[in-house]
PDB file of C-alpha atoms in Angstrom:
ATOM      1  CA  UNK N   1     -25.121 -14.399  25.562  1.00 49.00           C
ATOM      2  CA  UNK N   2     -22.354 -13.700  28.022  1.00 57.00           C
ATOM      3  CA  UNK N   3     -23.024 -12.559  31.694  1.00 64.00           C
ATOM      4  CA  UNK N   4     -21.969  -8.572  31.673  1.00 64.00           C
ATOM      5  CA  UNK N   5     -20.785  -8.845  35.159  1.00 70.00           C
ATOM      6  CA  UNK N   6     -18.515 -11.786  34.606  1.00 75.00           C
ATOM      7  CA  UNK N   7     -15.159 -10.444  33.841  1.00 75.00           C
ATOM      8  CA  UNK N   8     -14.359 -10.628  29.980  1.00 81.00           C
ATOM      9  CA  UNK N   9     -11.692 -13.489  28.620  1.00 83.00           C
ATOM     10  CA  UNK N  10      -8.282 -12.293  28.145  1.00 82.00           C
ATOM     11  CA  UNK N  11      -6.751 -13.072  25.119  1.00 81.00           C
ATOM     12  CA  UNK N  12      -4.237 -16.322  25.119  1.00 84.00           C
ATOM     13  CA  UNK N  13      -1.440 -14.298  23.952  1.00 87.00           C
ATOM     14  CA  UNK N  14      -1.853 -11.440  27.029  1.00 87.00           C
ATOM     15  CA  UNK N  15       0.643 -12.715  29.814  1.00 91.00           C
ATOM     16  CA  UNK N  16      -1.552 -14.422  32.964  1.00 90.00           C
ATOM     17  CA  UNK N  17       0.592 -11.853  35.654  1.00 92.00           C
ATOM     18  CA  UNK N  18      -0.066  -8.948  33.636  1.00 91.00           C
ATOM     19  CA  UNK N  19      -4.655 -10.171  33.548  1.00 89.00           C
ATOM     20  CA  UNK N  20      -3.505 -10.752  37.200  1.00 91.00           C
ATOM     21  CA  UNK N  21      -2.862  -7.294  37.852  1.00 92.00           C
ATOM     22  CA  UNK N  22      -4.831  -5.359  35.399  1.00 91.00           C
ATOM     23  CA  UNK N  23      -8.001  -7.591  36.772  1.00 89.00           C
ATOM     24  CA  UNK N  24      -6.825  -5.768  40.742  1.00 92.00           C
ATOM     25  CA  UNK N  25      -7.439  -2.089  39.247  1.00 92.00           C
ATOM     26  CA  UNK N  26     -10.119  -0.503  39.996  1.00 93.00           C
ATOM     27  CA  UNK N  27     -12.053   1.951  36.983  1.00 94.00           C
ATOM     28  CA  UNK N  28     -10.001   4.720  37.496  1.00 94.00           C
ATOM     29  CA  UNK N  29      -6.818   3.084  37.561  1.00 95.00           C
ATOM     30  CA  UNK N  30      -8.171   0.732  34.200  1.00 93.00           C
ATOM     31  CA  UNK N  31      -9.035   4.137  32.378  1.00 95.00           C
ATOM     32  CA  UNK N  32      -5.424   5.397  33.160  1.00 95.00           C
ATOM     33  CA  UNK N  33      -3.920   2.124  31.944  1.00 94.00           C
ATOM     34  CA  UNK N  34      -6.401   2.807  28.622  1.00 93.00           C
ATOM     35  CA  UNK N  35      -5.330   5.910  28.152  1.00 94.00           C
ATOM     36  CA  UNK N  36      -1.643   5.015  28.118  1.00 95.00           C
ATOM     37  CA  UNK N  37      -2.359   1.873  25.844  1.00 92.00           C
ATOM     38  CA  UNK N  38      -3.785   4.282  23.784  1.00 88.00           C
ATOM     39  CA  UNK N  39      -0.901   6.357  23.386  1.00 91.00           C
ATOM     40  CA  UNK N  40       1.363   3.832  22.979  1.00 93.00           C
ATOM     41  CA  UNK N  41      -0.294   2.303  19.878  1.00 87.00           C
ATOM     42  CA  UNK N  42       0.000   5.991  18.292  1.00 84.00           C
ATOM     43  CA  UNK N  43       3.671   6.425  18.847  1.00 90.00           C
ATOM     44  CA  UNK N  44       4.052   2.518  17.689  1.00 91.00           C
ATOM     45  CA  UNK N  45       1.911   2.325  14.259  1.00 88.00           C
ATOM     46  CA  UNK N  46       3.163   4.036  11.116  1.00 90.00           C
ATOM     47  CA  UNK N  47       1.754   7.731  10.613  1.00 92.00           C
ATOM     48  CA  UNK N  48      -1.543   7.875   8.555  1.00 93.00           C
ATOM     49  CA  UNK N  49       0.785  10.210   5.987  1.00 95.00           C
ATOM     50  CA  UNK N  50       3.114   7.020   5.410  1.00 95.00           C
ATOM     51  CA  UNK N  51       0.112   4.306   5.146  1.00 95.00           C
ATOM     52  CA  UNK N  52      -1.813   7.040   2.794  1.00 96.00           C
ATOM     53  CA  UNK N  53       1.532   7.269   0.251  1.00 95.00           C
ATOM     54  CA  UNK N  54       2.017   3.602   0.452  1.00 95.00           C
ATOM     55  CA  UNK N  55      -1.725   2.677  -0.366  1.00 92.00           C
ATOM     56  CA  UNK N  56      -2.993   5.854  -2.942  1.00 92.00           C
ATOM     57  CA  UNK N  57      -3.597   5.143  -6.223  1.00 91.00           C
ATOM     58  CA  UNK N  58      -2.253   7.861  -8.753  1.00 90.00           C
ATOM     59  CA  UNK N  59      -0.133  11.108  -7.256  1.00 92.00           C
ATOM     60  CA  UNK N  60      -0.934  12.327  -3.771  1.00 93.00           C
ATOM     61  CA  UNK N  61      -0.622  16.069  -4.187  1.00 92.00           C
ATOM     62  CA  UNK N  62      -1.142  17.235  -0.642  1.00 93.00           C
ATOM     63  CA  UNK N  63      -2.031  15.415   2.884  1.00 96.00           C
ATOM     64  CA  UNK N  64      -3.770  17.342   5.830  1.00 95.00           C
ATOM     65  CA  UNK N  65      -3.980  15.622   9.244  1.00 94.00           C
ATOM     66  CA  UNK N  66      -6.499  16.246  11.295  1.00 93.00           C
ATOM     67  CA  UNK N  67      -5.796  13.337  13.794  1.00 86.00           C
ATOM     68  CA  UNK N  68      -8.881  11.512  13.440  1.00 87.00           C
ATOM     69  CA  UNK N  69      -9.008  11.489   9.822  1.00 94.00           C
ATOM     70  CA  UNK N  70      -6.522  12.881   6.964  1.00 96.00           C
ATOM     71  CA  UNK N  71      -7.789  14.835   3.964  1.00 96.00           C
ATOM     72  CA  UNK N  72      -5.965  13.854   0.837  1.00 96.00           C
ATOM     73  CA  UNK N  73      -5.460  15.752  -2.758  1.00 94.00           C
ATOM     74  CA  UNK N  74      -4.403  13.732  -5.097  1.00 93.00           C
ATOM     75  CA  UNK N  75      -4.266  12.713  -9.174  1.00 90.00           C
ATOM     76  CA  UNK N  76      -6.242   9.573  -9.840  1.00 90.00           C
ATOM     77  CA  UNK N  77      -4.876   7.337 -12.317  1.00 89.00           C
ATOM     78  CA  UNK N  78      -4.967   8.152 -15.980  1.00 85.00           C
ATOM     79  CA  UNK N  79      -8.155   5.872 -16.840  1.00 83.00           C
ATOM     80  CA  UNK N  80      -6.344   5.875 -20.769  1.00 83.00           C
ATOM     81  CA  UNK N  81      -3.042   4.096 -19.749  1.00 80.00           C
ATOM     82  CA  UNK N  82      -0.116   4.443 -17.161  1.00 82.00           C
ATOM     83  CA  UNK N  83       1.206   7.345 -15.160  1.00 84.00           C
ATOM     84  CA  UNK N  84      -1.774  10.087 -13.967  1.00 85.00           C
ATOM     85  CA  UNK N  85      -4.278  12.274 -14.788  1.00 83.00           C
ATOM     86  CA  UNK N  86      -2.747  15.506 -14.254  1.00 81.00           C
ATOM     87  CA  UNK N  87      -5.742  17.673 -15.415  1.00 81.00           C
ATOM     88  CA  UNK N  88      -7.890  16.667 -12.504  1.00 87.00           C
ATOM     89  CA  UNK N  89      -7.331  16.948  -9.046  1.00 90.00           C
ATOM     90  CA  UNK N  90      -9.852  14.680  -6.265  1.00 93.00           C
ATOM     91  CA  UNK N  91     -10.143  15.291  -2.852  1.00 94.00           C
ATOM     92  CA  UNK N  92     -10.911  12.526  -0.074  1.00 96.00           C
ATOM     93  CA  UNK N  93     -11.350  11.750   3.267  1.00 97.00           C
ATOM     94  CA  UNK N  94      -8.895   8.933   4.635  1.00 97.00           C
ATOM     95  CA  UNK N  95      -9.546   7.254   8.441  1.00 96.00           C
ATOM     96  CA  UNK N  96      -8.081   4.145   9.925  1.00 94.00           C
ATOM     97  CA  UNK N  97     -11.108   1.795  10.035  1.00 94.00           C
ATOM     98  CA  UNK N  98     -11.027  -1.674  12.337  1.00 89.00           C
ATOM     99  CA  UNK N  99     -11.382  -4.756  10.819  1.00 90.00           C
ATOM    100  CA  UNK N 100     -13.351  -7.713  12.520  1.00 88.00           C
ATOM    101  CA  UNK N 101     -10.365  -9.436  13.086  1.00 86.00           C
ATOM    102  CA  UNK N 102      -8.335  -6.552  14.707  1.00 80.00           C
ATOM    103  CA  UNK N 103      -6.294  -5.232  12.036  1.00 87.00           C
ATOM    104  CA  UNK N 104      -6.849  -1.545  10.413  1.00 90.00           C
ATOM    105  CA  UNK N 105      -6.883  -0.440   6.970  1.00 93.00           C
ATOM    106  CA  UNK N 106      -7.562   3.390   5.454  1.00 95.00           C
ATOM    107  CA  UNK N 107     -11.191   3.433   4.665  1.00 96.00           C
ATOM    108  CA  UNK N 108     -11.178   6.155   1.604  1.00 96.00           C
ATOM    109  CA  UNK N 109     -14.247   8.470   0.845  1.00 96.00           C
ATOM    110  CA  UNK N 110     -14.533  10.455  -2.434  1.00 94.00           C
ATOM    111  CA  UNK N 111     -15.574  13.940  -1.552  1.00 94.00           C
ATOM    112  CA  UNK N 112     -15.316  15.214  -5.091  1.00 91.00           C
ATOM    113  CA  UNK N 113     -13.198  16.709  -8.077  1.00 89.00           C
ATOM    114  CA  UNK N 114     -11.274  19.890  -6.940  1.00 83.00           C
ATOM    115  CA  UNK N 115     -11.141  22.272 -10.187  1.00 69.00           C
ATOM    116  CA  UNK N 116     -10.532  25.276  -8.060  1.00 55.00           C
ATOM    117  CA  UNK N 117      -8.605  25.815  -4.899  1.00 57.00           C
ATOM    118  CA  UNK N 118     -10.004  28.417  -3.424  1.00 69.00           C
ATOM    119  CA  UNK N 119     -10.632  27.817   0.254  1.00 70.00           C
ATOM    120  CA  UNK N 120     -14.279  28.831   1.903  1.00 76.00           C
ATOM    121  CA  UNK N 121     -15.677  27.977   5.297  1.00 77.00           C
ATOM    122  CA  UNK N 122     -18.466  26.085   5.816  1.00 82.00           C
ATOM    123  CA  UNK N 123     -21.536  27.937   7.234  1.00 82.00           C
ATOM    124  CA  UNK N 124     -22.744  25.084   9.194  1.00 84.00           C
ATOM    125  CA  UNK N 125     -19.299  24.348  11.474  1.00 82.00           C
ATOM    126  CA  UNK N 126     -16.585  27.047  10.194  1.00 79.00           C
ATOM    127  CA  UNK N 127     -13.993  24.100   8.400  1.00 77.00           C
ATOM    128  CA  UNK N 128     -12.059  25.634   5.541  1.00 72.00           C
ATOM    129  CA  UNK N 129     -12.432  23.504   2.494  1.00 74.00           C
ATOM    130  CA  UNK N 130     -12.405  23.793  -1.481  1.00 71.00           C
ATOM    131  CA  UNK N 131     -15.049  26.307  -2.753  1.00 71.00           C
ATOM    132  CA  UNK N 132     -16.059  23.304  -5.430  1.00 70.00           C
ATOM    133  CA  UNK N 133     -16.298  20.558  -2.680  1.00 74.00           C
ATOM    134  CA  UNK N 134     -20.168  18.748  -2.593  1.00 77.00           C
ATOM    135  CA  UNK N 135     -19.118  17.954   1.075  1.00 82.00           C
ATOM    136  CA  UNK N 136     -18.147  19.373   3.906  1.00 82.00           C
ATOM    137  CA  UNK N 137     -15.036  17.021   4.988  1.00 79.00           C
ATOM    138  CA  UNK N 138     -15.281  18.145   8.903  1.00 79.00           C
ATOM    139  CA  UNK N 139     -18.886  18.009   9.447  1.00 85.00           C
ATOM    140  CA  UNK N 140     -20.080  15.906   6.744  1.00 84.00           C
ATOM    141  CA  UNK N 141     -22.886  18.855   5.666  1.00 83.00           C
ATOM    142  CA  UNK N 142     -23.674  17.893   2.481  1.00 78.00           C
ATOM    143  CA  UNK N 143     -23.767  21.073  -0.492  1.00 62.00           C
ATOM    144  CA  UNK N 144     -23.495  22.982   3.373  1.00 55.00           C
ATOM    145  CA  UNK N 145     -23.707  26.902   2.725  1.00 55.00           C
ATOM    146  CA  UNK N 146     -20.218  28.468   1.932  1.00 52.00           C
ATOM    147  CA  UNK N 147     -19.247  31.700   2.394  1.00 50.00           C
ATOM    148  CA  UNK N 148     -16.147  33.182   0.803  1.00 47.00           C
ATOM    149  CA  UNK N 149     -12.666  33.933   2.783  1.00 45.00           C
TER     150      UNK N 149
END
């Protein structure tokens, strides 16, 4: 086990004047320098809407972003053959999820078959979401109390 007051190993492929310098800040200037890494990597990777239309199997109908997480309507595949299944319509819940070896891919949950849009908010935190959805896709309340808007 490593010593958590030695400072951590930089990666070979981080420049040695830029550990140099980041190693001189002190904790508010390193949160300052996360923050901006931070944003940078957001205006660099492709938006979640692209990487969702690239990677969705069947038709994606409609894609909301909520930053964290995406919720995504969409036709599965037709189970029978090629093309879609236009008579049903699924809802999910897309985030980016890290991988042990740094890189990201969408991490998908099923929240259930959407056979009628009408929106309702969730009792328990107030999200709008389909009136047939089992789960609530902001708070994660499972069969949470609806009332109708």
């Amino acid at each position: 086990m490593s010593d958590p007051n030695e400072d951590p190993k930089a990666p070979n492929t981080v420049p040695d004047a830029l550990i140099q310098h980041i190693g001189s800040l002190a904790l508010p200037e390193l949160k300052s320098v996360l923050s901006y890494v931070e944003r940078r990597i957001e205006t660099l990777r492709t938006p979640i809407e692209e990487e969702i239309e690239a990677a969705a199997a069947g038709e994606v109908l409609k894609i909301e972003d909520h930053g964290a997480y995406a919720l995504v309507r969409k036709h599965p595949p037709n189970p029978e053959g090629s093309g879609v299944n236009t008579d049903q319509v699924s809802l999910y819940h897309v985030r980016r999820e890290q991988r042990m070896d740094g890189t990201e891919s969408l991490h998908w949950v099923y929240l259930g078959d959407v056979h009628n849009a009408e929106q309702i908010r969730c009792k328990s935190c107030g999200g709008m979401l389909d009136k047939e959805a089992a789960v609530c896709p902001h708070c994660g309340t499972e069969n949470p109390d609806y009332t109708e808007t």
